[in-house]
C-alpha cells in the first residue's frame, strides 16, 4: 500500500477498500442462507463510512447498521435503495427524521415501541422497526418481562411493521463460552411467543461460532475492518488499513539525558531519538509510553518516554541513518504490527484503537471511493 499524502499530513490512515470488501465476502461465505449486513457505526469504526459503505453496497451488501440517527442520515444519500438501521438512536423527537430519511429504528423498550406506534398512528402510516430483545447483555433491549408483555398484548405492535427481532451476544469473542448458547436458547424461547419476522443475532465473532448463531441476518463490524473475530486463534480476516506518522526530527542523545514529559526515559547509551507527529490526540494511546513499537523502513523502534498530545519519541539508535529521515513515515499499525497487537500492548481491544485513530489523521482510501 503506497503512502501518499499531502505535504501537510502528519498522520495517515490508508484504508484498503478492496480488503474490506473481501472480508465481507469471506464472512458471507460462511453463511448458508443468512444475509450478511455490515455495521458501519462510528464512521465505519473510524475508517470512513462514506467510503466504506458504498464500496460494500457495490459488492452486494444491502443492509447497514449505524448507531445514531445522524450517522444514518449522512449515509442515506450514498446508499440509495439500501436498508439503514439505527441501533441506538431512537430518542424522543427523532421520529420525523427517521421516517423522512428512511432509517429503520431498533426499538429497545416498550416505551420505544409505544412512541413509534404513536408516530405511525399520528401520520397514518405503517412504520418499520427492528425490535431488540435482551438475552443477557442487560444493556439495551426488552427485558424478559417486557417481552412477555409484548407477547400477550400484540396490539402494542399495531401500526408497526416488525422487520425483525435482534439480540446481541455478550461473550462471542470467547470460544465456547456457555453464555453464548444460553443467550441463543433464550432468544429462541422468546421468539416462539412473538409474531414471525427475521431474526438477527451474530456480530463478527458470533458468525465464527457456528451456523446456529447465524439465523436470518448477521451483523459484522470489527471483522470487516480486519480485527480478529476469533482471538483464541489466527486471524481469518485480511488487514484493511495502515496507520503511519511522519518523522519530524531525528536528534542525537547522550547517556544521562532524559526524553519527554516527566523525564520518563533516561538515555543509557549515546544514540538517536526520532520524534514522530502522532500523539494521544490522534488516538495513539498514552498507555504506550515506554511500551509501544513502531516500524521505520520495516525495522522496529521502541517508543521511549511518554506519549504527548501530538508527538511520540522513538529510539532509532540501531536503525541506519538512511532509513530514518525527517519527512519520512513510521508505521504504527500495518504489515509489521496488527491493530490487535497494538491494542494488547496498550491494554485495550482493537475496536478502541481503531475508533480512536479517526480523530485527526489524514485518510486515504485505496482504491479511491467513488464520488469522494
Ligand atoms: C457494534 C455492534 C455489532 C457489530 O459488532 P462487531 O463485534 O464489531 O462485529 C453488532 N450488533 C450490535 C447490536 C452492535 O452494537
XYZ file of N, CA and C in Angstrom, residues 4-188:
555
model
N 0.677 7.887 0.202
C 0.711 9.181 -0.469
C -0.221 10.116 0.274
N 0.299 11.260 0.615
C -0.485 12.193 1.416
C -0.036 13.603 1.081
N -0.891 14.594 1.335
C -0.467 15.968 1.103
C 0.706 16.322 2.019
N 1.515 17.323 1.613
C 2.705 17.668 2.385
C 2.391 17.978 3.840
N 1.203 18.491 4.127
C 0.886 18.912 5.490
C 0.447 17.764 6.385
N 0.178 16.593 5.813
C -0.368 15.496 6.623
C 0.702 14.943 7.562
N 0.370 14.893 8.849
C 1.340 14.368 9.816
C 1.020 12.928 10.199
N -0.252 12.542 10.101
C -0.565 11.137 10.326
C -1.519 10.678 9.241
N -1.396 9.446 8.890
C -2.075 8.946 7.702
C -2.736 7.608 8.006
N -4.016 7.536 7.664
C -4.749 6.285 7.783
C -5.093 5.867 6.356
N -4.456 4.826 5.876
C -4.669 4.367 4.500
C -5.559 3.131 4.534
N -6.735 3.248 3.943
C -7.742 2.194 4.019
C -7.848 1.476 2.681
N -7.710 0.170 2.718
C -7.793 -0.645 1.517
C -9.235 -1.154 1.377
N -10.000 -0.470 0.543
C -11.426 -0.813 0.430
C -11.630 -2.203 -0.159
N -10.727 -2.605 -1.033
C -10.824 -3.965 -1.587
C -10.758 -5.002 -0.476
N -9.885 -4.740 0.500
C -9.729 -5.694 1.601
C -10.984 -5.724 2.474
N -11.608 -4.564 2.673
C -12.861 -4.536 3.436
C -13.908 -5.383 2.719
N -14.010 -5.176 1.418
C -14.993 -5.924 0.628
C -14.674 -7.421 0.674
N -13.388 -7.741 0.580
C -13.013 -9.155 0.627
C -13.382 -9.768 1.980
N -13.182 -9.016 3.051
C -13.567 -9.535 4.371
C -15.075 -9.768 4.454
N -15.829 -8.853 3.871
C -17.292 -9.031 3.854
C -17.655 -10.319 3.098
N -16.975 -10.536 1.961
C -17.252 -11.754 1.171
C -16.850 -13.011 1.933
N -15.743 -12.924 2.672
C -15.294 -14.078 3.465
C -16.354 -14.446 4.495
N -16.883 -13.439 5.191
C -17.903 -13.700 6.210
C -19.169 -14.248 5.560
N -19.555 -13.611 4.471
C -20.743 -14.061 3.731
C -20.586 -15.514 3.302
N -19.361 -15.886 2.939
C -19.078 -17.251 2.502
C -19.309 -18.286 3.596
N -19.314 -17.849 4.842
C -19.547 -18.787 5.946
C -21.029 -19.027 6.197
N -21.873 -18.247 5.554
C -23.309 -18.310 5.833
C -23.979 -19.260 4.863
N -24.968 -19.947 5.357
C -25.707 -20.837 4.478
C -26.792 -20.044 3.753
N -27.710 -19.481 4.540
C -28.794 -18.729 3.906
C -29.005 -17.369 4.552
N -28.280 -17.083 5.605
C -28.455 -15.790 6.267
C -27.912 -14.669 5.385
N -28.494 -13.495 5.557
C -27.996 -12.308 4.858
C -26.828 -11.717 5.649
N -25.828 -11.218 4.925
C -24.691 -10.580 5.595
C -24.844 -9.061 5.488
N -25.162 -8.435 6.606
C -25.239 -6.969 6.646
C -23.847 -6.413 6.949
N -23.750 -5.111 7.184
C -22.468 -4.521 7.585
C -22.745 -3.467 8.649
N -21.966 -3.488 9.717
C -22.097 -2.473 10.757
C -21.088 -1.361 10.451
N -21.603 -0.175 10.199
C -20.749 0.955 9.803
C -20.895 2.121 10.773
N -21.284 1.792 12.021
C -21.418 2.834 13.050
C -20.057 3.462 13.332
N -20.083 4.589 14.057
C -18.844 5.290 14.416
C -17.960 5.495 13.186
N -18.596 5.967 12.118
C -17.862 6.260 10.879
C -17.098 5.031 10.386
N -17.798 3.905 10.340
C -17.179 2.630 9.958
C -15.935 2.384 10.813
N -16.142 2.458 12.122
C -15.090 2.225 13.124
C -13.882 3.126 12.875
N -14.162 4.310 12.301
C -13.091 5.278 12.083
C -12.508 5.259 10.688
N -12.880 4.277 9.886
C -12.241 4.163 8.570
C -12.928 4.992 7.489
N -14.057 5.632 7.841
C -14.732 6.489 6.865
C -15.931 5.792 6.250
N -17.100 5.954 6.878
C -18.304 5.271 6.407
C -18.697 5.728 5.007
N -18.414 6.975 4.674
C -18.816 7.498 3.365
C -18.090 6.777 2.237
N -16.921 6.221 2.519
C -16.199 5.441 1.513
C -16.487 3.947 1.668
N -16.504 3.489 2.912
C -16.633 2.047 3.174
C -18.017 1.519 2.774
N -19.082 2.238 3.201
C -20.428 1.711 2.964
C -20.755 1.594 1.472
N -20.477 2.622 0.656
C -20.752 2.449 -0.779
C -19.921 1.332 -1.416
N -18.691 1.136 -0.951
C -17.870 0.044 -1.505
C -18.528 -1.300 -1.207
N -19.068 -1.442 0.005
C -19.752 -2.689 0.360
C -21.060 -2.828 -0.416
N -21.758 -1.705 -0.585
C -23.011 -1.748 -1.346
C -22.732 -2.203 -2.783
N -21.644 -1.709 -3.360
C -21.297 -2.103 -4.734
C -21.002 -3.594 -4.812
N -20.553 -4.167 -3.685
C -20.254 -5.606 -3.668
C -21.496 -6.448 -3.379
N -22.628 -5.781 -3.098
C -23.868 -6.527 -2.903
C -24.460 -6.456 -1.512
N -23.813 -5.739 -0.610
C -24.374 -5.593 0.738
C -25.553 -4.623 0.682
N -26.672 -5.010 1.269
C -27.835 -4.126 1.144
C -28.437 -3.718 2.489
N -27.845 -4.145 3.589
C -28.335 -3.740 4.907
C -27.171 -3.201 5.732
N -27.351 -2.005 6.277
C -26.280 -1.327 7.014
C -26.795 -0.914 8.384
N -25.983 -1.210 9.397
C -26.319 -0.789 10.751
C -25.462 0.398 11.148
N -26.108 1.429 11.691
C -25.400 2.552 12.305
C -25.864 2.594 13.762
N -25.177 3.384 14.569
C -25.648 3.549 15.940
C -26.664 4.688 15.981
N -26.321 5.816 15.369
C -27.072 7.055 15.579
C -27.862 7.468 14.349
N -28.900 8.208 14.607
C -29.680 8.791 13.517
C -28.787 9.607 12.568
N -27.934 10.464 13.132
C -27.076 11.317 12.294
C -26.193 10.482 11.369
N -25.694 9.384 11.896
C -24.848 8.520 11.053
C -25.665 7.979 9.885
N -26.890 7.608 10.168
C -27.756 7.097 9.110
C -28.100 8.177 8.099
N -28.379 9.383 8.598
C -28.738 10.484 7.687
C -27.584 10.816 6.756
N -26.355 10.779 7.289
C -25.185 11.091 6.456
C -25.009 10.037 5.359
N -25.386 8.810 5.659
C -25.172 7.735 4.676
C -26.320 7.594 3.677
N -27.511 8.052 4.091
C -28.699 7.792 3.249
C -28.488 8.146 1.769
N -27.983 9.362 1.438
C -27.831 9.676 0.006
C -26.779 8.821 -0.694
N -25.856 8.228 0.065
C -24.804 7.409 -0.542
C -25.220 5.957 -0.704
N -26.371 5.607 -0.134
C -26.793 4.199 -0.176
C -28.221 4.087 -0.703
N -28.438 4.550 -1.935
C -29.803 4.505 -2.456
C -30.322 3.071 -2.491
N -31.535 2.901 -1.978
C -32.162 1.572 -2.034
C -31.746 0.639 -0.911
N -30.702 0.974 -0.173
C -30.257 0.073 0.901
C -31.092 0.294 2.153
N -31.136 -0.724 2.998
C -31.773 -0.600 4.308
C -30.736 -0.072 5.292
N -31.106 0.986 6.019
C -30.221 1.513 7.065
C -30.962 1.391 8.388
N -30.319 0.756 9.338
C -30.944 0.502 10.637
C -30.118 1.182 11.722
N -30.787 1.954 12.581
C -30.086 2.672 13.659
C -30.245 1.891 14.959
N -29.119 1.431 15.501
C -29.156 0.549 16.668
C -29.604 1.253 17.940
N -29.171 2.482 18.127
C -29.423 3.094 19.439
C -29.741 4.582 19.364
N -30.353 5.009 18.291
C -30.572 6.445 18.138
C -32.023 6.885 18.234
N -32.871 6.056 18.840
C -34.300 6.389 18.812
C -34.683 7.256 20.005
N -34.333 8.516 19.916
C -34.644 9.437 21.011
C -35.942 10.173 20.708
N -36.662 10.599 21.772
C -37.894 11.360 21.544
C -37.594 12.578 20.668
N -38.412 12.782 19.663
C -38.209 13.924 18.763
C -37.508 13.549 17.467
N -36.991 12.313 17.382
C -36.272 11.916 16.161
C -37.177 11.195 15.163
N -38.440 10.981 15.543
C -39.308 10.122 14.738
C -39.431 10.624 13.301
N -39.619 11.947 13.169
C -39.854 12.501 11.834
C -38.631 12.329 10.932
N -37.461 12.578 11.495
C -36.234 12.423 10.702
C -35.994 10.967 10.312
N -36.263 10.058 11.230
C -36.100 8.637 10.901
C -36.973 8.281 9.703
N -38.247 8.643 9.809
C -39.166 8.302 8.727
C -38.773 9.034 7.447
N -38.435 10.320 7.578
C -38.130 11.141 6.405
C -36.907 10.642 5.649
N -35.933 10.111 6.371
C -34.704 9.629 5.727
C -34.710 8.116 5.555
N -35.845 7.522 5.826
C -35.978 6.069 5.678
C -34.882 5.327 6.434
N -34.777 5.653 7.700
C -33.865 4.935 8.579
C -34.731 4.152 9.569
N -34.488 2.867 9.633
C -35.323 1.994 10.459
C -34.746 1.963 11.868
N -35.551 2.316 12.865
C -35.002 2.277 14.223
C -35.035 0.872 14.809
N -34.052 0.604 15.666
C -34.161 -0.545 16.550
C -34.852 -0.037 17.810
N -35.956 -0.670 18.169
C -36.702 -0.261 19.363
C -36.205 -1.101 20.527
N -35.835 -0.404 21.592
C -35.149 -1.079 22.693
C -35.969 -1.226 23.965
N -37.208 -0.764 23.932
C -38.040 -0.865 25.149
C -39.505 -0.786 24.745
N -40.389 -1.107 25.692
C -41.831 -0.958 25.422
C -42.171 0.509 25.169
N -41.479 1.410 25.856
C -41.707 2.843 25.619
C -41.354 3.231 24.183
N -40.212 2.714 23.703
C -39.824 2.977 22.310
C -40.931 2.506 21.365
N -41.420 1.307 21.636
C -42.451 0.724 20.765
C -43.701 1.615 20.775
N -44.086 2.064 21.966
C -45.288 2.902 22.082
C -45.098 4.227 21.340
N -43.908 4.769 21.436
C -43.655 6.067 20.801
C -43.642 5.959 19.285
N -43.072 4.868 18.767
C -43.044 4.679 17.307
C -44.458 4.380 16.803
N -45.218 3.647 17.621
C -46.603 3.362 17.262
C -47.427 4.650 17.236
N -47.203 5.504 18.222
C -47.937 6.780 18.266
C -47.625 7.614 17.030
N -46.363 7.598 16.616
C -45.978 8.346 15.414
C -46.662 7.761 14.182
N -46.686 6.439 14.082
C -47.337 5.786 12.942
C -48.816 6.172 12.893
N -49.463 6.156 14.077
C -50.908 6.491 14.124
C -51.128 7.930 13.710
N -50.300 8.814 14.270
C -50.464 10.245 14.012
C -50.298 10.562 12.527
N -49.341 9.878 11.891
C -49.060 10.165 10.488
C -49.834 9.239 9.548
N -50.681 8.390 10.157
C -51.454 7.416 9.375
C -50.573 6.648 8.404
N -49.491 6.132 8.944
C -48.553 5.336 8.156
C -48.315 4.027 8.900
N -47.661 3.100 8.209
C -47.155 1.895 8.874
C -45.648 2.058 8.926
N -45.080 2.012 10.110
C -43.641 2.273 10.242
C -42.862 0.988 10.508
N -41.725 0.848 9.816
C -40.893 -0.344 10.007
C -40.061 -0.252 11.274
N -39.758 -1.385 11.859
C -38.917 -1.391 13.055
C -38.255 -2.747 13.218
N -37.080 -2.728 13.790
C -36.484 -3.934 14.362
C -36.668 -3.799 15.867
N -36.879 -4.907 16.533
C -37.073 -4.858 17.988
C -35.994 -5.700 18.662
N -35.362 -5.075 19.638
C -34.225 -5.703 20.327
C -34.715 -6.400 21.597
N -34.464 -7.706 21.662
C -34.804 -8.479 22.857
C -33.516 -8.736 23.626
N -33.479 -8.345 24.871
C -32.278 -8.608 25.660
C -32.245 -10.074 26.060
N -31.112 -10.713 25.828
C -30.986 -12.121 26.224
C -29.815 -12.341 27.180
N -29.271 -11.240 27.715
C -28.191 -11.449 28.676
C -27.151 -10.353 28.739
N -27.226 -9.375 27.838
C -26.292 -8.247 27.901
C -26.696 -7.276 29.007
N -28.004 -7.146 29.218
C -28.514 -6.142 30.165
C -27.974 -4.757 29.863
N -28.087 -4.388 28.604
C -27.592 -3.096 28.163
C -28.728 -2.369 27.442
N -29.181 -2.942 26.339
C -30.325 -2.393 25.617
C -31.281 -3.548 25.311
N -32.502 -3.192 25.003
C -33.451 -4.205 24.567
C -34.498 -4.518 25.619
N -35.571 -5.160 25.158
C -36.664 -5.516 26.070
C -36.211 -6.614 27.037
N -36.532 -6.432 28.288
C -36.244 -7.476 29.279
C -37.177 -8.657 29.032
N -36.911 -9.755 29.716
C -37.764 -10.932 29.572
C -39.216 -10.592 29.938
N -39.377 -9.780 30.972
C -40.731 -9.407 31.400
C -41.416 -8.555 30.330
N -40.680 -7.584 29.780
C -41.245 -6.746 28.708
C -41.607 -7.591 27.486
N -40.757 -8.551 27.182
C -41.018 -9.415 26.028
C -42.290 -10.217 26.247
N -42.467 -10.680 27.484
C -43.690 -11.408 27.821
C -44.914 -10.499 27.655
N -44.793 -9.273 28.101
C -45.893 -8.302 27.939
C -46.226 -8.129 26.457
N -45.187 -8.004 25.650
C -45.390 -7.809 24.217
C -46.085 -9.036 23.610
N -45.697 -10.212 24.086
C -46.275 -11.447 23.545
C -47.761 -11.553 23.887
N -48.140 -11.078 25.068
C -49.538 -11.227 25.478
C -50.397 -10.029 25.065
N -49.741 -8.941 24.649
C -50.502 -7.760 24.215
C -50.082 -7.359 22.807
N -50.442 -8.169 21.813
C -49.957 -7.934 20.445
C -50.402 -6.591 19.863
N -51.437 -5.971 20.464
C -51.878 -4.665 19.958
C -50.784 -3.613 20.037
N -49.839 -3.842 20.936
C -48.733 -2.888 21.069
C -47.939 -2.741 19.776
N -48.096 -3.736 18.870
C -47.356 -3.672 17.609
C -48.207 -3.139 16.457
N -49.463 -2.773 16.749
C -50.351 -2.238 15.715
C -49.745 -0.989 15.080
N -49.833 -0.890 13.767
C -49.286 0.279 13.069
C -47.807 0.144 12.772
N -47.186 -0.921 13.274
C -45.755 -1.129 13.022
C -45.578 -2.360 12.139
N -44.578 -2.294 11.303
C -44.188 -3.474 10.543
C -42.889 -3.979 11.163
N -43.002 -5.082 11.906
C -41.799 -5.629 12.552
C -40.953 -6.314 11.487
N -39.847 -5.658 11.145
C -38.944 -6.205 10.130
C -38.146 -7.354 10.704
N -37.891 -7.276 12.014
C -37.127 -8.369 12.593
C -36.895 -8.182 14.076
N -36.364 -9.251 14.669
C -36.018 -9.286 16.093
C -34.507 -9.396 16.198
N -33.943 -8.617 17.068
C -32.496 -8.688 17.204
C -32.114 -8.896 18.665
N -31.009 -9.611 18.837
C -30.414 -9.704 20.155
C -28.898 -9.695 19.964
N -28.154 -9.563 21.054
C -26.717 -9.311 20.917
C -25.945 -10.148 21.927
N -24.869 -10.772 21.446
C -24.065 -11.682 22.275
C -23.103 -10.926 23.184
N -22.983 -11.400 24.416
C -22.072 -10.764 25.366
C -20.653 -11.329 25.275
N -20.510 -12.603 24.943
C -19.201 -13.277 25.062
C -18.816 -14.010 23.790
N -19.224 -13.473 22.640
C -18.959 -14.188 21.381
C -17.471 -14.293 21.085
N -16.681 -13.363 21.635
C -15.244 -13.414 21.353
C -14.548 -14.525 22.143
N -15.250 -15.126 23.095
C -14.678 -16.224 23.873
C -15.254 -17.531 23.348
N -14.384 -18.375 22.828
C -14.825 -19.608 22.201
C -15.542 -20.501 23.215
N -16.669 -21.052 22.827
C -17.430 -21.996 23.652
C -17.879 -21.396 24.978
N -17.952 -20.083 25.075
C -18.421 -19.533 26.356
C -19.867 -19.965 26.560
N -20.200 -20.523 27.730
C -21.559 -21.074 27.907
C -22.651 -20.021 27.758
N -22.330 -18.757 28.014
C -23.399 -17.760 27.938
C -23.887 -17.567 26.499
N -23.053 -17.876 25.511
C -23.488 -17.678 24.121
C -24.653 -18.608 23.786
N -24.505 -19.890 24.092
C -25.612 -20.810 23.771
C -26.805 -20.550 24.688
N -26.537 -20.112 25.931
C -27.663 -19.780 26.821
C -28.452 -18.602 26.244
N -27.733 -17.605 25.727
C -28.427 -16.452 25.122
C -29.243 -16.883 23.913
N -28.633 -17.737 23.083
C -29.341 -18.203 21.886
C -30.610 -18.964 22.278
N -30.499 -19.785 23.316
C -31.661 -20.530 23.797
C -32.774 -19.589 24.241
N -32.401 -18.548 24.988
C -33.406 -17.578 25.446
C -34.048 -16.856 24.264
N -33.220 -16.511 23.278
C -33.738 -15.815 22.096
C -34.806 -16.679 21.415
N -34.501 -17.960 21.207
C -35.467 -18.852 20.563
C -36.745 -18.983 21.387
